[in-house]
Each structure stands twice: as structure tokens, then as C-alpha cells.
Amino acid sequence: MQTRRRSYVRLAGCGNGKMMTKSLSKSIWNDVLEHVRLHAPHLARTWFSDLDPAELSGGVLMITAANAPRVRYLNEHCRRTFAEAAQAATGRLISVRFECDDNTEDTDVLSFDNDGSLLKLSDDYLFGNFITGPCNRLAHAAALAVAESPGKAYNPLFIHGDVGLGKTHLLQAVCHEFKHRQANTNIVYISCETFTNHFIEAVERGALHQFRYRYRHADCLVIDDIQFLAERERSQEEFFHTFNTLYQSQRQIILSADCSPAEIPSLEERLVSRFNSGLVALVDRPCLETRMAIVLAKTKLRCIDVPDNVIKAIATHIDSNVRELEGTLAKLTLLSQTQGGRIDIDLAMEALGITGPKPLVSIPEILNNVSKRHNLRLSDLQGKKRTKSIAFPRQVCMYLAREMTNLSLEEIGGYFGGRDHTTVLHAHRTISKRRQENPVFELELQNLQTTLRNGS
Ligand code: ADP
Ligand code: MG
């Protein structure tokens, strides 16, 4: 492990030396964050820059976050990573603890997991992180309107669509927004399965009274995946009464499902008509533009730098499900860690599972194609002239030779008038950069590569 000589602590507190607490110096703390971002980009969040390394004592670094959900996120996912980063940055054995800035507990959303424990709202599922497009504009606008005036705008709000298209994200965004606007609102956010499990349990234990109290006193009832009510007659009956009680007292009800109310198998007609009485909004598959915007947003959220052509490749190849887009991005990040942080189109193809042996082409094929396109003679490309109209197509040839043949840099240089390997490397870098910066050029090069691969 690397050790550092420079002082890694600053002293804070009163001047007389008593009760002094130590903390990390700013630059060391920056190193810690940098280490985390580099080694665990999938865990990094933009709000990490707001964290405060409040105190260092007895080998324990206390890190303060702004609110309870952040502390929860850090405790669940980041403890080891931060400890390793602190050790790398200071050269000392340090463990970490996270604590909350404002001491408010995260109790204003009453939500239960399948086993009855607390169901966690994801910190990332905020309106601010939701990308809109023609596919989800209505659902998003309705969710926002409901968050602004619960019980008044649309009641119930029913959001439906295929899996992985953002229903849960929108439902949780509304819960976050409620929490933010009115800390004391009693929100019950729950999966449909939990509702039915609680109901069955309550019947078995003779505790229906408590069950009803829990659900019928909610200011806002949010139930995810309500299609699981299908075929469950008694739960449907109970839910019908819960619904009516809440609805009559103008409490907000928000539901999601993988299909429209009428398509939920064997759902009682009276429930179908209740669900249809508010607003029913579809989230559809996103178009290419929206998918690209989503991938870009996710890279920003995770603080990873991904070139445009990679974003486009991912969004083009995965066209049905946002969760899969995220999965590919996570895979890409992991793969890039094995490559020293490099993220490029080849790695993206690997993450997308579109690998196979690279079809090899020969240098003469490359030279022929490029010379025709640029109206040049072969001897120009292989000669010494450095005018731009020749030098640039020559760089394209070298780039393609590096990408599409198994030749070494020296061998490639040899084909181009005995140029050395640094010239070839430079050409490769120049063209890679241009591919990222210039979409028209990128398209031209993709066409050229396809032509070469197809052997024409
Ligand atoms: P569903 O509940 O419809 O199955 P989720 O809400 O769980 O889907 O979404 C799956 C993942 O895709 C989540 O991580 C979510 O943040 C992301 N996602 C879906 N749609 C969008 C969007 N429009 N903008 C940003 N992220 C999205
Ligand atoms: Mg869901």
C-alpha cells in the first residue's frame, strides 16, 4: 500500500487544545472521493461532493451526509469502498462511519416490504432523474400534478406499461416529493403482494382491525404492481373498501400495473371502473432519442465519462427496456475497470454481448477503399507528402489498420513509408477523437468499416 508523508489531518475545535477533534485535510478528502469515483464508479453519486469528513478519531472516520436516505445508501453500499479509499489516501488503517447532518429520521414514509419490514425508497428515483419523452410525458405530468396537489388533481392515478419502463420510479418520485413538501404526510407505499400478504396474515391472526387502521388512515396510498390482485377475491374485496374509504375522504391513491385496468385478469368490474375513474396513463417504450437521453443521464448520475458514440451504440442496441440499458452501463463500467478506466466502442460492444472474432481485413483493401473515397493514388497514401488532403486520409488508413488487422504498430508504419509506431499511435488517437466529436465523420467511418467487413 502506498504511504504518504504529507500531513493528512487538520485540527478543528477550540484553541486551548482540549477536546480537539481531527479531521481529514481537504486535499486528502478529495483524494478519498477521487479513489471512490475511480474504483467504484457504479456506486458514486453526484452528492458525494456534499459529504463532510466531520471527524477522525481512534482510526474511525466519521462522514456526515445531509439526510437519512443518503446515510442509509452509504451504509448499505459504500462502507468498504470508503474505508479502502481512506486507507489508500492516508496510508493508514481507517474504518468509516456515516452519520446524518440534520438528525431527522426517515420515518415519514410508512412503507413495508414483503416481509412487513420497511420498504425503501430509492434515492435515485426522483423527478429530477426521470427523463421524459413522447413515451412517458403524460404519466410524468400526471405524477407531478398529483405530487403538487394530492387528492385533487387526478384520483386515482393509474400508471401502466411493460416492465422496466419507469413505473416504480415515478411512484417513488411522487413519494419523495410528498415527503419534501409535507414532512408529516402519512404515505403508505407498498407492493401489491405485501398488501395481500398483510391482509391474509391479519385474517389469520384475527387482526383485521389493525390492518384496516393502517391502510385506511393513510393520507396517500401508493401500491405498485396492482395486477397481483388478479385472482385474489378476498383481497380484492378488502382493497375495494380501502379504496372507497380513502377516495371518499379525498386521499390520494396511486397505482401501477403491467397492463391497463381492463386487462388485469379476473379483476372485478367495480374495481376496473374505480381504477378508470381517475387518470390512466401509459408508459411506453422510449424512442431512440429518449433512450440516449436516459443513458446520458445515468452516466452523469454515476459520474462516469462515456463518449457519445458509446451512448448511441447502447441506446441503439437496447430498445425495449430501461432497466436493461442500466444493466449494460453497469457492465460497461465493470469491464472498463479491468482496462484501466478506458471506455470505448469496442468495450461497449463487449458489454452488449456483440463480440466475436474481429473480422480481419488486409491493408491493401483499406488502402483501396480510402484512396477511392478520397480520389487519391495509392502512392500518395504510402508516400511522404504531408498536405492535409493526403495526411488525413492516411491517418484514417492507419486507424483502420490498427482497428481491423492484427498487425503491430511497427508493421502498420512500415506500410506507410516506414513511419514509426508513435506516428501510427498519434493517427489512431486523432481519428478516435474525431469520431467522438463529429457525428457526420463517425457515420462515414462506420459505413467504411461495414464495407470493409463485408469485403466489398
Ligand atoms: P418498472 O417499475 O416500470 O418495471 P422501474 O421504475 O423499476 O420500471 O425502472 C427500471 C429502471 O429504469 C430504474 O432504474 C429507473 O430509474 C430507470 N428508468 C426507467 N424509465 C426512466 C426514465 N424515463 N428516466 C430515467 N430512468 C428511467
Ligand atoms: Mg416496478
Short mmCIF file of C-alpha atoms and ligand atoms in Angstrom, two decimals:
data_model
loop_
_atom_site.label_atom_id
_atom_site.label_comp_id
_atom_site.label_asym_id
_atom_site.label_seq_id
_atom_site.Cartn_x
_atom_site.Cartn_y
_atom_site.Cartn_z
CA MET A 1 0.00 0.00 0.00
CA GLN A 2 1.21 3.46 -0.80
CA THR A 3 2.14 5.59 2.22
CA ARG A 4 2.11 9.34 2.33
CA ARG A 5 4.35 11.73 4.15
CA ARG A 6 2.20 14.82 3.92
CA SER A 7 0.00 15.66 6.86
CA TYR A 8 -3.40 14.19 6.41
CA VAL A 9 -5.23 15.74 9.28
CA ARG A 10 -6.48 19.14 10.12
CA LEU A 11 -7.36 20.04 13.67
CA ALA A 12 -10.66 21.58 14.48
CA GLY A 13 -12.32 22.84 17.61
CA CYS A 14 -11.30 25.13 20.41
CA GLY A 15 -7.93 26.79 20.60
CA ASN A 16 -6.77 25.58 24.04
CA GLY A 17 -6.08 22.08 22.81
CA LYS A 18 -8.76 20.43 24.91
CA MET A 19 -11.45 18.44 23.13
CA MET A 20 -9.74 18.90 19.81
CA THR A 21 -11.08 16.71 17.05
CA LYS A 22 -9.15 15.71 13.97
CA SER A 23 -10.42 15.54 10.50
CA LEU A 24 -9.01 14.86 7.04
CA SER A 25 -7.38 17.74 5.20
CA LYS A 26 -9.27 18.95 2.18
CA SER A 27 -6.83 17.58 -0.35
CA ILE A 28 -6.74 14.14 1.28
CA TRP A 29 -10.53 14.11 1.38
CA ASN A 30 -10.55 14.95 -2.32
CA ASP A 31 -8.22 12.00 -2.86
CA VAL A 32 -10.63 9.77 -0.99
CA LEU A 33 -13.54 10.86 -3.19
CA GLU A 34 -11.42 10.51 -6.31
CA HIS A 35 -10.46 6.99 -5.29
CA VAL A 36 -14.10 6.07 -4.73
CA ARG A 37 -15.14 7.52 -8.10
CA LEU A 38 -12.34 5.73 -9.89
CA HIS A 39 -12.64 2.35 -8.23
CA ALA A 40 -16.38 2.16 -7.71
CA PRO A 41 -17.99 4.42 -10.34
CA HIS A 42 -21.21 2.43 -10.18
CA LEU A 43 -21.58 3.44 -6.52
CA ALA A 44 -20.55 7.08 -6.87
CA ARG A 45 -23.23 9.74 -6.69
CA THR A 46 -23.06 13.43 -7.52
CA TRP A 47 -23.99 14.33 -3.96
CA PHE A 48 -20.78 12.72 -2.66
CA SER A 49 -19.21 16.15 -3.09
CA ASP A 50 -21.53 17.39 -0.29
CA LEU A 51 -20.26 14.81 2.19
CA ASP A 52 -18.25 16.10 5.11
CA PRO A 53 -15.42 14.14 6.72
CA ALA A 54 -16.50 15.50 10.07
CA GLU A 55 -14.15 13.77 12.46
CA LEU A 56 -11.29 11.33 12.60
CA SER A 57 -10.64 9.68 15.90
CA GLY A 58 -9.36 6.29 17.02
CA GLY A 59 -8.91 5.17 13.43
CA VAL A 60 -12.56 5.83 12.67
CA LEU A 61 -13.51 8.45 10.13
CA MET A 62 -16.95 9.92 10.73
CA ILE A 63 -18.52 11.13 7.48
CA THR A 64 -21.57 13.33 7.62
CA ALA A 65 -24.29 13.27 4.97
CA ALA A 66 -27.19 15.67 4.53
CA ASN A 67 -30.05 13.30 5.22
CA ALA A 68 -31.08 9.86 6.39
CA PRO A 69 -31.63 8.26 2.97
CA ARG A 70 -28.08 9.18 2.00
CA VAL A 71 -26.71 7.70 5.19
CA ARG A 72 -28.70 4.56 4.51
CA TYR A 73 -27.34 4.35 0.97
CA LEU A 74 -23.77 4.82 2.21
CA ASN A 75 -24.16 2.23 4.95
CA GLU A 76 -25.66 -0.32 2.64
CA HIS A 77 -23.36 0.06 -0.33
CA CYS A 78 -20.28 2.13 0.37
CA ARG A 79 -18.76 1.32 3.74
CA ARG A 80 -15.95 -0.86 2.42
CA THR A 81 -15.23 1.31 -0.58
CA PHE A 82 -14.84 4.44 1.55
CA ALA A 83 -12.67 2.59 4.06
CA GLU A 84 -10.40 1.37 1.28
CA ALA A 85 -10.28 4.83 -0.26
CA ALA A 86 -9.42 6.42 3.09
CA GLN A 87 -6.68 3.85 3.59
CA ALA A 88 -5.27 4.41 0.13
CA ALA A 89 -5.30 8.18 0.57
CA THR A 90 -3.74 8.26 4.03
CA GLY A 91 -1.67 5.10 4.05
CA ARG A 92 -3.26 4.18 7.38
CA LEU A 93 -5.79 1.68 8.53
CA ILE A 94 -9.06 3.57 8.79
CA SER A 95 -12.63 2.45 9.16
CA VAL A 96 -15.58 4.69 8.36
CA ARG A 97 -18.93 5.54 9.88
CA PHE A 98 -21.67 7.58 8.31
CA GLU A 99 -23.94 9.86 10.21
CA CYS A 100 -26.69 12.28 9.44
CA ASP A 101 -26.48 16.04 9.43
CA ASP A 102 -29.96 17.03 10.45
CA ASN A 103 -30.84 14.16 12.81
CA THR A 104 -34.23 13.74 11.17
CA GLU A 105 -35.23 10.16 10.92
CA ASP A 106 -36.57 8.84 7.68
CA THR A 107 -39.89 7.85 9.12
CA ASP A 108 -42.38 9.99 7.28
CA VAL A 109 -43.00 7.41 4.60
CA LEU A 110 -44.68 4.40 6.07
CA SER A 111 -43.81 1.65 3.70
CA PHE A 112 -43.44 -2.08 4.07
CA ASP A 113 -41.51 -4.76 2.35
CA ASN A 114 -42.90 -8.19 1.57
CA ASP A 115 -41.94 -9.46 4.98
CA GLY A 116 -43.57 -6.46 6.61
CA SER A 117 -40.34 -4.58 7.16
CA LEU A 118 -39.71 -1.12 5.80
CA LEU A 119 -39.77 -0.81 2.01
CA LYS A 120 -37.03 1.52 0.96
CA LEU A 121 -37.46 4.39 -1.41
CA SER A 122 -34.57 4.55 -3.80
CA ASP A 123 -32.60 7.74 -3.51
CA ASP A 124 -32.27 7.89 -7.28
CA TYR A 125 -35.96 7.69 -8.11
CA LEU A 126 -36.60 11.42 -8.11
CA PHE A 127 -38.45 13.54 -10.65
CA GLY A 128 -35.16 15.25 -11.38
CA ASN A 129 -33.67 11.96 -12.56
CA PHE A 130 -36.59 10.99 -14.75
CA ILE A 131 -36.18 11.65 -18.47
CA THR A 132 -39.31 12.46 -20.37
CA GLY A 133 -40.14 11.81 -23.98
CA PRO A 134 -43.25 11.12 -26.05
CA CYS A 135 -43.41 7.66 -24.43
CA ASN A 136 -44.00 8.83 -20.86
CA ARG A 137 -44.88 12.53 -20.97
CA LEU A 138 -48.47 12.10 -19.82
CA ALA A 139 -47.60 9.75 -16.95
CA HIS A 140 -44.83 12.07 -15.80
CA ALA A 141 -47.01 15.20 -15.97
CA ALA A 142 -49.82 13.47 -14.10
CA ALA A 143 -47.45 12.22 -11.40
CA LEU A 144 -46.09 15.73 -10.96
CA ALA A 145 -49.58 17.21 -10.77
CA VAL A 146 -50.57 14.66 -8.14
CA ALA A 147 -47.44 15.37 -6.12
CA GLU A 148 -48.34 19.06 -6.16
CA SER A 149 -51.97 18.69 -5.16
CA PRO A 150 -52.64 15.27 -3.69
CA GLY A 151 -56.25 14.12 -3.73
CA LYS A 152 -57.23 16.90 -6.10
CA ALA A 153 -55.54 16.61 -9.48
CA TYR A 154 -56.19 13.04 -10.57
CA ASN A 155 -57.58 10.46 -8.21
CA PRO A 156 -56.74 7.66 -8.57
CA LEU A 157 -53.70 7.91 -10.77
CA PHE A 158 -53.13 4.64 -12.56
CA ILE A 159 -49.81 4.19 -14.40
CA HIS A 160 -49.33 1.14 -16.56
CA GLY A 161 -46.77 -0.22 -19.00
CA ASP A 162 -44.31 -3.02 -19.60
CA VAL A 163 -41.64 -3.96 -17.13
CA GLY A 164 -38.60 -1.70 -16.77
CA LEU A 165 -40.18 1.45 -18.18
CA GLY A 166 -40.18 3.62 -15.08
CA LYS A 167 -43.45 2.98 -13.24
CA THR A 168 -41.80 2.34 -9.89
CA HIS A 169 -39.50 5.30 -10.49
CA LEU A 170 -42.48 7.62 -10.98
CA LEU A 171 -44.38 6.25 -7.97
CA GLN A 172 -41.38 6.73 -5.73
CA ALA A 173 -40.73 10.19 -7.17
CA VAL A 174 -44.21 11.19 -6.02
CA CYS A 175 -43.48 9.79 -2.53
CA HIS A 176 -40.21 11.74 -2.35
CA GLU A 177 -41.99 14.89 -3.44
CA PHE A 178 -44.75 14.42 -0.85
CA LYS A 179 -42.13 13.95 1.82
CA HIS A 180 -40.33 17.03 0.67
CA ARG A 181 -43.45 19.21 0.62
CA GLN A 182 -45.10 17.94 3.78
CA ALA A 183 -42.89 16.03 6.12
CA ASN A 184 -45.78 14.79 8.24
CA THR A 185 -47.88 13.26 5.49
CA ASN A 186 -48.70 9.66 6.18
CA ILE A 187 -47.73 7.95 2.94
CA VAL A 188 -48.19 4.22 2.63
CA TYR A 189 -46.06 2.98 -0.24
CA ILE A 190 -46.26 -0.73 -0.71
CA SER A 191 -46.21 -3.52 -3.26
CA CYS A 192 -49.46 -5.26 -4.03
CA GLU A 193 -48.04 -8.54 -2.79
CA THR A 194 -47.35 -7.01 0.59
CA PHE A 195 -50.88 -5.70 0.77
CA THR A 196 -52.34 -9.14 0.11
CA ASN A 197 -49.84 -10.84 2.44
CA HIS A 198 -50.68 -8.41 5.23
CA PHE A 199 -54.33 -8.99 4.62
CA ILE A 200 -54.06 -12.79 4.76
CA GLU A 201 -51.92 -12.55 7.88
CA ALA A 202 -54.39 -10.18 9.52
CA VAL A 203 -57.27 -12.57 8.79
CA GLU A 204 -55.31 -15.49 10.20
CA ARG A 205 -54.34 -13.62 13.34
CA GLY A 206 -57.75 -12.06 13.80
CA ALA A 207 -56.13 -8.64 13.50
CA LEU A 208 -58.23 -7.09 10.74
CA HIS A 209 -58.87 -4.05 12.86
CA GLN A 210 -55.19 -3.08 12.94
CA PHE A 211 -54.84 -3.88 9.28
CA ARG A 212 -57.68 -1.54 8.36
CA TYR A 213 -56.39 1.16 10.62
CA ARG A 214 -53.01 1.00 8.93
CA TYR A 215 -54.35 1.35 5.42
CA ARG A 216 -57.45 3.42 5.83
CA HIS A 217 -55.68 6.19 7.70
CA ALA A 218 -53.14 6.86 5.01
CA ASP A 219 -53.04 10.36 3.52
CA CYS A 220 -51.74 8.78 0.39
CA LEU A 221 -51.78 5.13 -0.62
CA VAL A 222 -49.30 4.09 -3.29
CA ILE A 223 -49.47 0.48 -4.48
CA ASP A 224 -47.00 -0.88 -7.01
CA ASP A 225 -47.86 -3.75 -9.37
CA ILE A 226 -51.55 -3.89 -8.54
CA GLN A 227 -52.01 -6.58 -11.21
CA PHE A 228 -51.15 -9.08 -8.47
CA LEU A 229 -54.68 -8.56 -7.16
CA ALA A 230 -55.76 -10.79 -10.04
CA GLU A 231 -57.48 -13.99 -8.91
CA ARG A 232 -57.43 -12.94 -5.25
CA GLU A 233 -61.06 -12.43 -4.49
CA ARG A 234 -60.91 -11.65 -0.80
CA SER A 235 -58.02 -9.26 -1.19
CA GLN A 236 -59.92 -7.51 -3.97
CA GLU A 237 -62.92 -7.14 -1.71
CA GLU A 238 -60.79 -5.68 1.07
CA PHE A 239 -58.99 -3.39 -1.33
CA PHE A 240 -62.31 -2.17 -2.73
CA HIS A 241 -63.33 -0.95 0.72
CA THR A 242 -59.92 0.54 1.43
CA PHE A 243 -60.13 2.36 -1.87
CA ASN A 244 -63.60 3.73 -1.17
CA THR A 245 -62.71 4.94 2.31
CA LEU A 246 -59.68 6.81 1.07
CA TYR A 247 -61.33 8.11 -2.06
CA GLN A 248 -64.32 9.50 -0.21
CA SER A 249 -62.10 11.46 2.10
CA GLN A 250 -60.12 12.78 -0.87
CA ARG A 251 -56.93 10.93 -0.02
CA GLN A 252 -54.65 10.32 -2.94
CA ILE A 253 -54.42 6.83 -4.41
CA ILE A 254 -51.68 5.93 -6.91
CA LEU A 255 -51.43 2.56 -8.57
CA SER A 256 -49.19 0.92 -11.13
CA ALA A 257 -49.61 -2.23 -13.18
CA ASP A 258 -48.12 -4.01 -16.16
CA CYS A 259 -51.37 -3.59 -18.09
CA SER A 260 -54.44 -1.37 -18.17
CA PRO A 261 -57.21 -1.91 -15.57
CA ALA A 262 -59.45 -3.77 -18.01
CA GLU A 263 -56.62 -6.14 -18.92
CA ILE A 264 -55.91 -7.32 -15.36
CA PRO A 265 -57.19 -10.90 -15.38
CA SER A 266 -60.34 -11.53 -13.38
CA LEU A 267 -60.36 -8.12 -11.74
CA GLU A 268 -63.86 -7.33 -10.51
CA GLU A 269 -65.72 -4.93 -12.74
CA ARG A 270 -66.35 -2.48 -9.91
CA LEU A 271 -62.60 -2.20 -9.33
CA VAL A 272 -61.91 -1.77 -13.05
CA SER A 273 -64.34 1.12 -13.14
CA ARG A 274 -62.86 2.66 -9.96
CA PHE A 275 -59.38 2.48 -11.47
CA ASN A 276 -60.60 4.04 -14.69
CA SER A 277 -62.38 6.87 -12.90
CA GLY A 278 -59.23 8.96 -12.38
CA LEU A 279 -56.42 9.19 -14.87
CA VAL A 280 -54.98 6.15 -16.60
CA ALA A 281 -51.59 6.88 -18.14
CA LEU A 282 -49.39 4.61 -20.18
CA VAL A 283 -45.61 4.49 -20.09
CA ASP A 284 -44.50 3.20 -23.43
CA ARG A 285 -41.15 2.08 -24.80
CA PRO A 286 -38.82 5.04 -25.24
CA CYS A 287 -37.72 6.10 -28.71
CA LEU A 288 -34.02 6.28 -29.62
CA GLU A 289 -33.71 9.94 -28.66
CA THR A 290 -35.19 9.37 -25.23
CA ARG A 291 -33.08 6.26 -24.71
CA MET A 292 -29.95 8.26 -25.48
CA ALA A 293 -31.02 10.96 -23.05
CA ILE A 294 -31.65 8.30 -20.39
CA VAL A 295 -28.24 6.66 -20.85
CA LEU A 296 -26.57 10.06 -20.72
CA ALA A 297 -28.45 10.95 -17.53
CA LYS A 298 -27.45 7.65 -15.90
CA THR A 299 -23.79 8.23 -16.75
CA LYS A 300 -23.98 11.66 -15.13
CA LEU A 301 -25.72 10.26 -12.09
CA ARG A 302 -22.94 7.74 -11.65
CA CYS A 303 -20.20 10.25 -12.52
CA ILE A 304 -18.80 8.22 -15.41
CA ASP A 305 -17.49 9.67 -18.58
CA VAL A 306 -18.85 7.86 -21.62
CA PRO A 307 -18.20 9.03 -25.20
CA ASP A 308 -21.20 9.95 -27.33
CA ASN A 309 -20.72 7.12 -29.82
CA VAL A 310 -20.85 4.61 -26.95
CA ILE A 311 -24.04 6.17 -25.59
CA LYS A 312 -25.55 5.95 -29.04
CA ALA A 313 -24.47 2.34 -29.51
CA ILE A 314 -26.03 1.26 -26.21
CA ALA A 315 -29.25 3.16 -26.89
CA THR A 316 -29.45 1.74 -30.41
CA HIS A 317 -28.97 -1.87 -29.43
CA ILE A 318 -31.24 -1.96 -26.42
CA ASP A 319 -34.61 -0.69 -27.46
CA SER A 320 -37.20 -2.16 -25.15
CA ASN A 321 -36.34 -1.74 -21.52
CA VAL A 322 -34.66 0.98 -19.48
CA ARG A 323 -33.54 -1.46 -16.82
CA GLU A 324 -31.53 -3.30 -19.47
CA LEU A 325 -29.96 -0.02 -20.56
CA GLU A 326 -28.81 0.46 -16.98
CA GLY A 327 -27.56 -3.11 -16.78
CA THR A 328 -25.41 -2.65 -19.86
CA LEU A 329 -24.00 0.57 -18.49
CA ALA A 330 -23.13 -1.17 -15.21
CA LYS A 331 -21.45 -3.99 -17.14
CA LEU A 332 -19.53 -1.48 -19.22
CA THR A 333 -18.30 0.26 -16.06
CA LEU A 334 -17.13 -3.01 -14.58
CA LEU A 335 -15.39 -4.03 -17.79
CA SER A 336 -13.69 -0.66 -18.01
CA GLN A 337 -12.18 -1.18 -14.56
CA THR A 338 -10.27 -4.13 -15.94
CA GLN A 339 -8.98 -1.88 -18.73
CA GLY A 340 -7.65 0.95 -16.59
CA GLY A 341 -10.81 3.04 -16.91
CA ARG A 342 -10.94 3.01 -20.72
CA ILE A 343 -14.47 3.20 -22.17
CA ASP A 344 -14.77 2.98 -25.94
CA ILE A 345 -16.92 1.47 -28.63
CA ASP A 346 -15.14 -1.92 -28.54
CA LEU A 347 -15.78 -2.25 -24.85
CA ALA A 348 -19.40 -1.22 -25.40
CA MET A 349 -19.79 -3.97 -27.96
CA GLU A 350 -18.40 -6.42 -25.44
CA ALA A 351 -20.80 -5.18 -22.78
CA LEU A 352 -23.63 -5.54 -25.27
CA GLY A 353 -22.52 -9.08 -26.00
CA ILE A 354 -21.85 -8.22 -29.63
CA THR A 355 -18.38 -9.62 -29.73
CA GLY A 356 -16.93 -12.33 -31.80
CA PRO A 357 -13.67 -12.61 -33.59
CA LYS A 358 -12.95 -9.29 -35.25
CA PRO A 359 -13.35 -9.82 -38.97
CA LEU A 360 -9.90 -9.15 -40.32
CA VAL A 361 -9.20 -7.11 -43.42
CA SER A 362 -5.96 -6.54 -45.25
CA ILE A 363 -4.03 -3.28 -45.63
CA PRO A 364 -4.40 -3.27 -49.44
CA GLU A 365 -8.21 -3.46 -49.00
CA ILE A 366 -8.07 -0.49 -46.66
CA LEU A 367 -5.82 1.47 -48.97
CA ASN A 368 -8.03 0.75 -51.97
CA ASN A 369 -11.22 1.84 -50.26
CA VAL A 370 -9.79 5.00 -48.74
CA SER A 371 -7.97 6.06 -51.89
CA LYS A 372 -11.17 5.67 -53.95
CA ARG A 373 -13.23 7.67 -51.49
CA HIS A 374 -10.73 10.50 -51.39
CA ASN A 375 -9.79 10.31 -55.01
CA LEU A 376 -6.13 9.72 -54.26
CA ARG A 377 -3.46 7.46 -55.69
CA LEU A 378 -2.11 4.59 -53.57
CA SER A 379 1.36 6.06 -53.85
CA ASP A 380 0.05 9.26 -52.20
CA LEU A 381 -1.19 7.40 -49.15
CA GLN A 382 2.04 5.47 -48.82
CA GLY A 383 4.33 8.35 -49.69
CA LYS A 384 5.85 11.23 -47.73
CA LYS A 385 3.61 14.17 -48.67
CA ARG A 386 2.10 15.95 -45.67
CA THR A 387 -0.56 18.12 -47.24
CA LYS A 388 -3.80 17.90 -45.31
CA SER A 389 -5.77 16.37 -48.17
CA ILE A 390 -3.37 13.42 -48.08
CA ALA A 391 -2.26 13.33 -44.44
CA PHE A 392 -5.79 12.99 -43.09
CA PRO A 393 -6.89 10.03 -45.26
CA ARG A 394 -3.54 8.44 -44.42
CA GLN A 395 -4.39 8.74 -40.73
CA VAL A 396 -7.76 7.13 -41.44
CA CYS A 397 -5.93 4.21 -43.08
CA MET A 398 -3.63 3.80 -40.11
CA TYR A 399 -6.60 3.93 -37.74
CA LEU A 400 -8.44 1.27 -39.72
CA ALA A 401 -5.32 -0.87 -39.92
CA ARG A 402 -4.98 -0.71 -36.14
CA GLU A 403 -8.68 -1.46 -35.61
CA MET A 404 -9.23 -4.09 -38.26
CA THR A 405 -6.00 -6.00 -38.73
CA ASN A 406 -3.76 -7.93 -36.39
CA LEU A 407 -0.65 -6.04 -37.46
CA SER A 408 1.60 -4.40 -34.91
CA LEU A 409 2.14 -0.63 -34.85
CA GLU A 410 5.56 -1.07 -36.43
CA GLU A 411 4.18 -3.26 -39.20
CA ILE A 412 1.46 -0.72 -39.94
CA GLY A 413 4.04 2.09 -40.01
CA GLY A 414 6.03 0.02 -42.46
CA TYR A 415 3.18 0.10 -44.97
CA PHE A 416 3.10 3.88 -44.86
CA GLY A 417 6.59 4.80 -45.97
CA GLY A 418 8.38 3.36 -42.95
CA ARG A 419 6.77 5.63 -40.37
CA ASP A 420 7.44 4.71 -36.77
CA HIS A 421 4.95 3.38 -34.21
CA THR A 422 4.35 6.74 -32.50
CA THR A 423 3.05 8.18 -35.78
CA VAL A 424 0.56 5.33 -36.02
CA LEU A 425 -0.50 5.78 -32.39
CA HIS A 426 -0.95 9.50 -32.95
CA ALA A 427 -3.08 8.83 -36.03
CA HIS A 428 -5.21 6.40 -34.05
CA ARG A 429 -5.78 8.94 -31.29
CA THR A 430 -6.60 11.74 -33.71
CA ILE A 431 -9.19 9.68 -35.56
CA SER A 432 -10.73 8.26 -32.35
CA LYS A 433 -11.18 11.80 -31.07
CA ARG A 434 -12.72 12.97 -34.30
CA ARG A 435 -15.14 10.04 -34.27
CA GLN A 436 -16.41 11.22 -30.91
CA GLU A 437 -16.63 14.85 -31.85
CA ASN A 438 -18.03 14.75 -35.34
CA PRO A 439 -21.21 12.71 -35.92
CA VAL A 440 -21.00 13.03 -39.71
CA PHE A 441 -17.47 11.70 -39.75
CA GLU A 442 -18.48 8.94 -37.33
CA LEU A 443 -21.19 7.82 -39.72
CA GLU A 444 -18.83 7.88 -42.69
CA LEU A 445 -16.29 5.79 -40.83
CA GLN A 446 -18.92 3.29 -39.70
CA ASN A 447 -20.00 2.90 -43.34
CA LEU A 448 -16.43 2.43 -44.43
CA GLN A 449 -15.85 -0.22 -41.76
CA THR A 450 -19.02 -2.06 -42.76
CA THR A 451 -17.92 -2.04 -46.39
CA LEU A 452 -14.52 -3.41 -45.42
CA ARG A 453 -16.02 -6.09 -43.17
CA ASN A 454 -18.31 -7.20 -45.94
CA GLY A 455 -15.28 -7.48 -48.17
CA SER A 456 -16.52 -5.10 -50.84
P1 ADP B 1 -40.96 -0.58 -13.82
O1 ADP B 1 -41.44 -0.30 -12.44
O2 ADP B 1 -41.82 0.03 -14.87
O3 ADP B 1 -40.70 -2.04 -14.08
P2 ADP B 1 -38.66 0.91 -12.94
O4 ADP B 1 -39.32 2.14 -12.47
O5 ADP B 1 -38.20 -0.05 -11.91
O6 ADP B 1 -39.56 0.14 -14.01
O7 ADP B 1 -37.45 1.34 -13.90
C1 ADP B 1 -36.35 0.50 -14.18
C2 ADP B 1 -35.09 1.33 -14.17
O8 ADP B 1 -35.10 2.18 -15.29
C3 ADP B 1 -34.99 2.20 -12.96
O9 ADP B 1 -33.66 2.21 -12.51
C4 ADP B 1 -35.38 3.58 -13.44
O10 ADP B 1 -34.69 4.61 -12.75
C5 ADP B 1 -34.98 3.54 -14.88
N1 ADP B 1 -35.87 4.36 -15.73
C6 ADP B 1 -37.00 3.96 -16.35
N2 ADP B 1 -37.53 4.97 -17.07
C7 ADP B 1 -36.72 6.03 -16.89
C8 ADP B 1 -36.72 7.37 -17.37
N3 ADP B 1 -37.67 7.83 -18.18
N4 ADP B 1 -35.72 8.19 -16.98
C9 ADP B 1 -34.73 7.75 -16.18
N5 ADP B 1 -34.68 6.49 -15.70
C10 ADP B 1 -35.64 5.64 -16.03
MG MG B 2 -41.84 -1.68 -10.90
#
